[in-house]
């Protein structure tokens, strides 16, 4: 069975640009969450979606937005990129809330 | 606010037992989870404690004491492949995981 897949794996963007990151959850998982992980730190929660509805939002500015599609895949959008947005962006899907399955992440570099 | 404290680094030898502690200053969470992350890899789920006490899964055990705001991950019979970062995380409503800063475990031969 395929795990959580994210695309692209790496991305370089310029300050001020916007970026769209994509995530496909494990088949049958209806919950998708997004996390930002800065090097050397733990992941920070950005959003959680369940059945296409936003169920949780972390402490991130409005430049960050997300959505979930009918097939439960998800997109994370970040507008007006800042240098500080450089990080590994992780997507996780879950069937039960007690166990999250993470993808390999998208490494975003803002220059 | 919410915060989880873990030691930044731990070193142990192959075959030994190591305990990684996690103290927290938060409440209203469902349970405490532990995740392993190898360099360049994705976090992978290790264990979850909803209730106080010990949960055992193979070589890994995890403990939670809500009254002491404390938990730990115990790794037995350490192997070289256990060298990784380990994160404790509390689970809140909305499937929100709040992670600690992580403990880098180095296993030496």
Coordinates of C-alpha atoms in Angstrom, one line a residue:
Chain A
X1 CA 0.0 0.0 0.0
X2 CA 1.2 3.5 -0.8
X3 CA 2.0 5.7 2.1
X4 CA 1.4 9.5 2.3
X5 CA 2.8 11.1 -0.9
X6 CA 3.8 14.7 -1.2
X7 CA 4.9 16.7 -4.1
X8 CA 7.2 18.3 -5.0
X9 CA 10.0 16.9 -2.9
X10 CA 12.1 20.0 -3.2
X11 CA 11.3 23.6 -4.2
X12 CA 13.2 26.8 -4.4
X13 CA 11.2 30.1 -4.5
X14 CA 11.9 33.8 -4.4
X15 CA 10.7 36.1 -1.6
X16 CA 7.2 37.4 -2.4
X17 CA 6.2 34.5 -4.6
X18 CA 3.5 32.0 -3.7
X19 CA 3.8 28.2 -3.5
X20 CA 1.4 25.3 -3.6
X21 CA 2.3 22.0 -2.0
X22 CA 0.3 18.8 -2.5
X23 CA -0.5 15.8 -0.5
X24 CA -2.2 12.5 -1.1
X25 CA -3.2 10.6 2.0
X26 CA -3.2 6.9 2.5
X27 CA -6.2 5.3 0.9
X28 CA -9.1 5.3 3.3
X29 CA -7.8 8.1 5.5
X30 CA -10.1 11.1 5.5
X31 CA -8.0 13.3 7.8
X32 CA -5.1 15.3 6.6
X33 CA -2.8 17.6 8.6
X34 CA 0.0 19.9 7.6
X35 CA 3.1 20.7 9.7
X36 CA 6.1 23.0 9.3
X37 CA 9.4 21.7 10.5
X38 CA 12.3 24.1 10.7
X39 CA 15.7 22.4 10.8
X40 CA 16.6 21.2 14.3
X41 CA 13.1 21.7 15.7
X42 CA 9.9 19.7 16.1
X43 CA 7.1 19.9 13.6
X44 CA 4.6 22.8 14.1
X45 CA 0.9 22.3 13.4
X46 CA -0.5 24.4 10.6
X47 CA -3.9 22.9 9.6
X48 CA -6.1 19.9 9.9
X49 CA -8.8 18.9 7.5
X50 CA -11.4 16.2 7.8
X51 CA -14.0 15.4 5.2
X52 CA -13.1 18.6 3.3
X53 CA -13.7 20.8 6.4
X54 CA -11.0 22.7 8.4
X55 CA -11.0 21.2 11.9
X56 CA -7.9 22.8 13.3
X57 CA -5.6 25.7 12.7
X58 CA -2.3 26.5 14.2
X59 CA -0.6 29.8 15.0
X60 CA 0.3 30.8 11.4
X61 CA -0.4 34.0 9.5
X62 CA -3.2 34.3 7.0
X63 CA -0.6 33.9 4.2
X64 CA -1.0 30.2 4.9
X65 CA -4.1 28.4 3.6
X66 CA -5.2 24.9 2.7
X67 CA -8.0 22.9 1.3
X68 CA -9.0 19.3 0.9
X69 CA -10.6 17.8 -2.2
X70 CA -13.3 15.2 -2.5
X71 CA -10.7 12.5 -3.0
X72 CA -9.2 13.6 0.4
X73 CA -6.0 14.9 -1.2
X74 CA -4.9 18.3 0.1
X75 CA -3.1 21.4 -0.9
X76 CA -1.2 23.9 1.2
X77 CA -0.8 27.4 -0.2
X78 CA 1.6 30.0 1.1
X79 CA 1.5 33.5 -0.3
X80 CA 4.0 36.3 -0.1
X81 CA 6.8 34.0 0.8
X82 CA 9.3 35.1 3.4
X83 CA 12.8 33.8 4.0
X84 CA 11.5 32.4 7.3
X85 CA 9.1 30.2 5.5
X86 CA 12.1 28.0 4.5
X87 CA 11.4 24.6 6.1
X88 CA 10.3 21.1 5.6
X89 CA 6.5 20.9 5.1
X90 CA 5.0 17.7 6.3
X91 CA 1.7 16.2 5.5
X92 CA 0.1 13.5 7.7
X93 CA -3.0 11.4 7.3
X94 CA -4.7 9.4 9.9
X95 CA -7.6 6.9 10.3
X96 CA -7.5 7.1 14.0
X97 CA -6.5 10.3 15.8
X98 CA -4.0 8.5 17.9
X99 CA -1.7 7.7 15.0
X100 CA -0.5 10.0 12.3
X101 CA 1.3 8.8 9.2
X102 CA 3.7 11.3 7.7
X103 CA 4.9 11.8 4.2
X104 CA 8.5 12.5 3.3
X105 CA 7.8 16.2 3.1
X106 CA 8.5 19.0 0.8
X107 CA 11.7 20.9 1.4
X108 CA 11.0 24.6 0.6
X109 CA 13.8 27.0 0.3
X110 CA 13.0 30.7 -0.1
X111 CA 15.8 32.9 -1.4
Chain B
X1 CA 1.0 28.3 26.7
X2 CA 1.9 24.9 25.6
X3 CA 5.4 23.6 25.9
X4 CA 7.1 20.2 26.0
X5 CA 10.6 19.8 27.2
X6 CA 13.0 17.1 26.1
X7 CA 16.8 16.7 26.4
X8 CA 18.4 17.8 23.2
X9 CA 20.8 14.9 23.0
X10 CA 21.3 11.5 24.5
X11 CA 24.2 9.1 23.8
X12 CA 24.1 5.3 24.6
X13 CA 25.9 2.2 23.5
X14 CA 24.6 -0.7 21.5
X15 CA 22.6 -3.2 23.6
X16 CA 22.0 -0.7 26.4
X17 CA 18.7 0.8 27.7
X18 CA 18.0 4.5 27.3
X19 CA 15.1 6.6 28.7
X20 CA 14.1 9.9 27.0
X21 CA 12.1 12.1 29.2
X22 CA 9.4 14.6 28.3
X23 CA 7.9 17.1 30.7
X24 CA 5.0 19.4 29.7
X25 CA 3.2 22.4 30.8
X26 CA -0.2 22.0 29.3
X27 CA -3.6 20.4 29.9
X28 CA -6.7 19.4 28.2
X29 CA -5.0 17.0 25.8
X30 CA -6.1 13.5 24.8
X31 CA -2.8 11.7 25.1
X32 CA 1.0 11.7 24.7
X33 CA 2.6 10.3 21.5
X34 CA 6.2 9.5 20.5
X35 CA 7.6 9.7 17.0
X36 CA 10.9 8.7 15.6
X37 CA 12.6 10.7 12.8
X38 CA 15.8 9.6 11.0
X39 CA 17.8 12.4 9.3
X40 CA 16.1 13.3 6.0
X41 CA 13.1 11.1 6.8
X42 CA 9.5 11.4 7.9
X43 CA 8.4 11.1 11.5
X44 CA 7.1 7.7 12.2
X45 CA 4.7 6.8 15.0
X46 CA 6.1 4.8 17.9
X47 CA 3.5 4.8 20.7
X48 CA 0.6 6.6 22.3
X49 CA -0.5 6.9 25.9
X50 CA -4.1 7.9 26.5
X51 CA -4.0 6.8 30.1
X52 CA -1.4 7.0 32.9
X53 CA 0.9 4.0 32.9
X54 CA 3.2 2.0 30.7
X55 CA 2.5 0.9 27.1
X56 CA 4.9 -1.7 25.7
X57 CA 5.5 -2.3 22.0
X58 CA 8.4 -4.6 21.3
X59 CA 11.7 -3.0 22.4
X60 CA 10.0 0.4 22.9
X61 CA 7.9 1.3 26.0
X62 CA 6.2 4.6 26.8
X63 CA 5.0 6.0 30.1
X64 CA 2.6 8.8 31.1
X65 CA 1.9 10.4 34.4
X66 CA -0.6 13.2 34.1
X67 CA -0.4 14.1 37.7
X68 CA 3.4 14.7 37.3
X69 CA 3.1 16.2 33.8
X70 CA 5.7 13.8 32.7
X71 CA 6.3 11.0 30.3
X72 CA 9.1 9.0 28.9
X73 CA 10.1 6.7 26.1
X74 CA 12.2 3.7 27.0
X75 CA 14.3 2.0 24.3
X76 CA 15.8 -1.4 25.2
X77 CA 18.4 -3.5 23.5
X78 CA 19.6 -0.5 21.5
X79 CA 20.6 -1.0 17.9
X80 CA 22.6 1.2 15.7
X81 CA 19.5 1.8 13.6
X82 CA 17.9 3.5 16.6
X83 CA 20.1 6.5 16.1
X84 CA 17.5 9.2 15.2
X85 CA 15.6 12.1 16.7
X86 CA 12.7 11.3 19.0
X87 CA 9.8 13.6 19.6
X88 CA 7.1 13.6 22.2
X89 CA 3.9 15.2 21.2
X90 CA 0.6 15.9 22.9
X91 CA -2.6 15.3 21.0
X92 CA -5.4 17.9 21.2
X93 CA -8.9 18.2 19.7
X94 CA -8.8 18.7 15.9
X95 CA -6.1 16.0 15.6
X96 CA -3.5 18.7 16.5
X97 CA -0.2 17.4 17.6
X98 CA 2.1 19.7 19.6
X99 CA 5.6 18.5 19.4
X100 CA 8.6 18.9 21.7
X101 CA 11.9 20.1 20.4
X102 CA 13.1 16.5 19.9
X103 CA 15.9 14.4 21.4
X104 CA 18.8 13.3 19.2
X105 CA 19.8 9.8 20.2
X106 CA 23.2 8.6 19.2
X107 CA 23.9 4.9 19.6
X108 CA 27.6 4.0 19.7
X109 CA 29.1 0.5 19.1

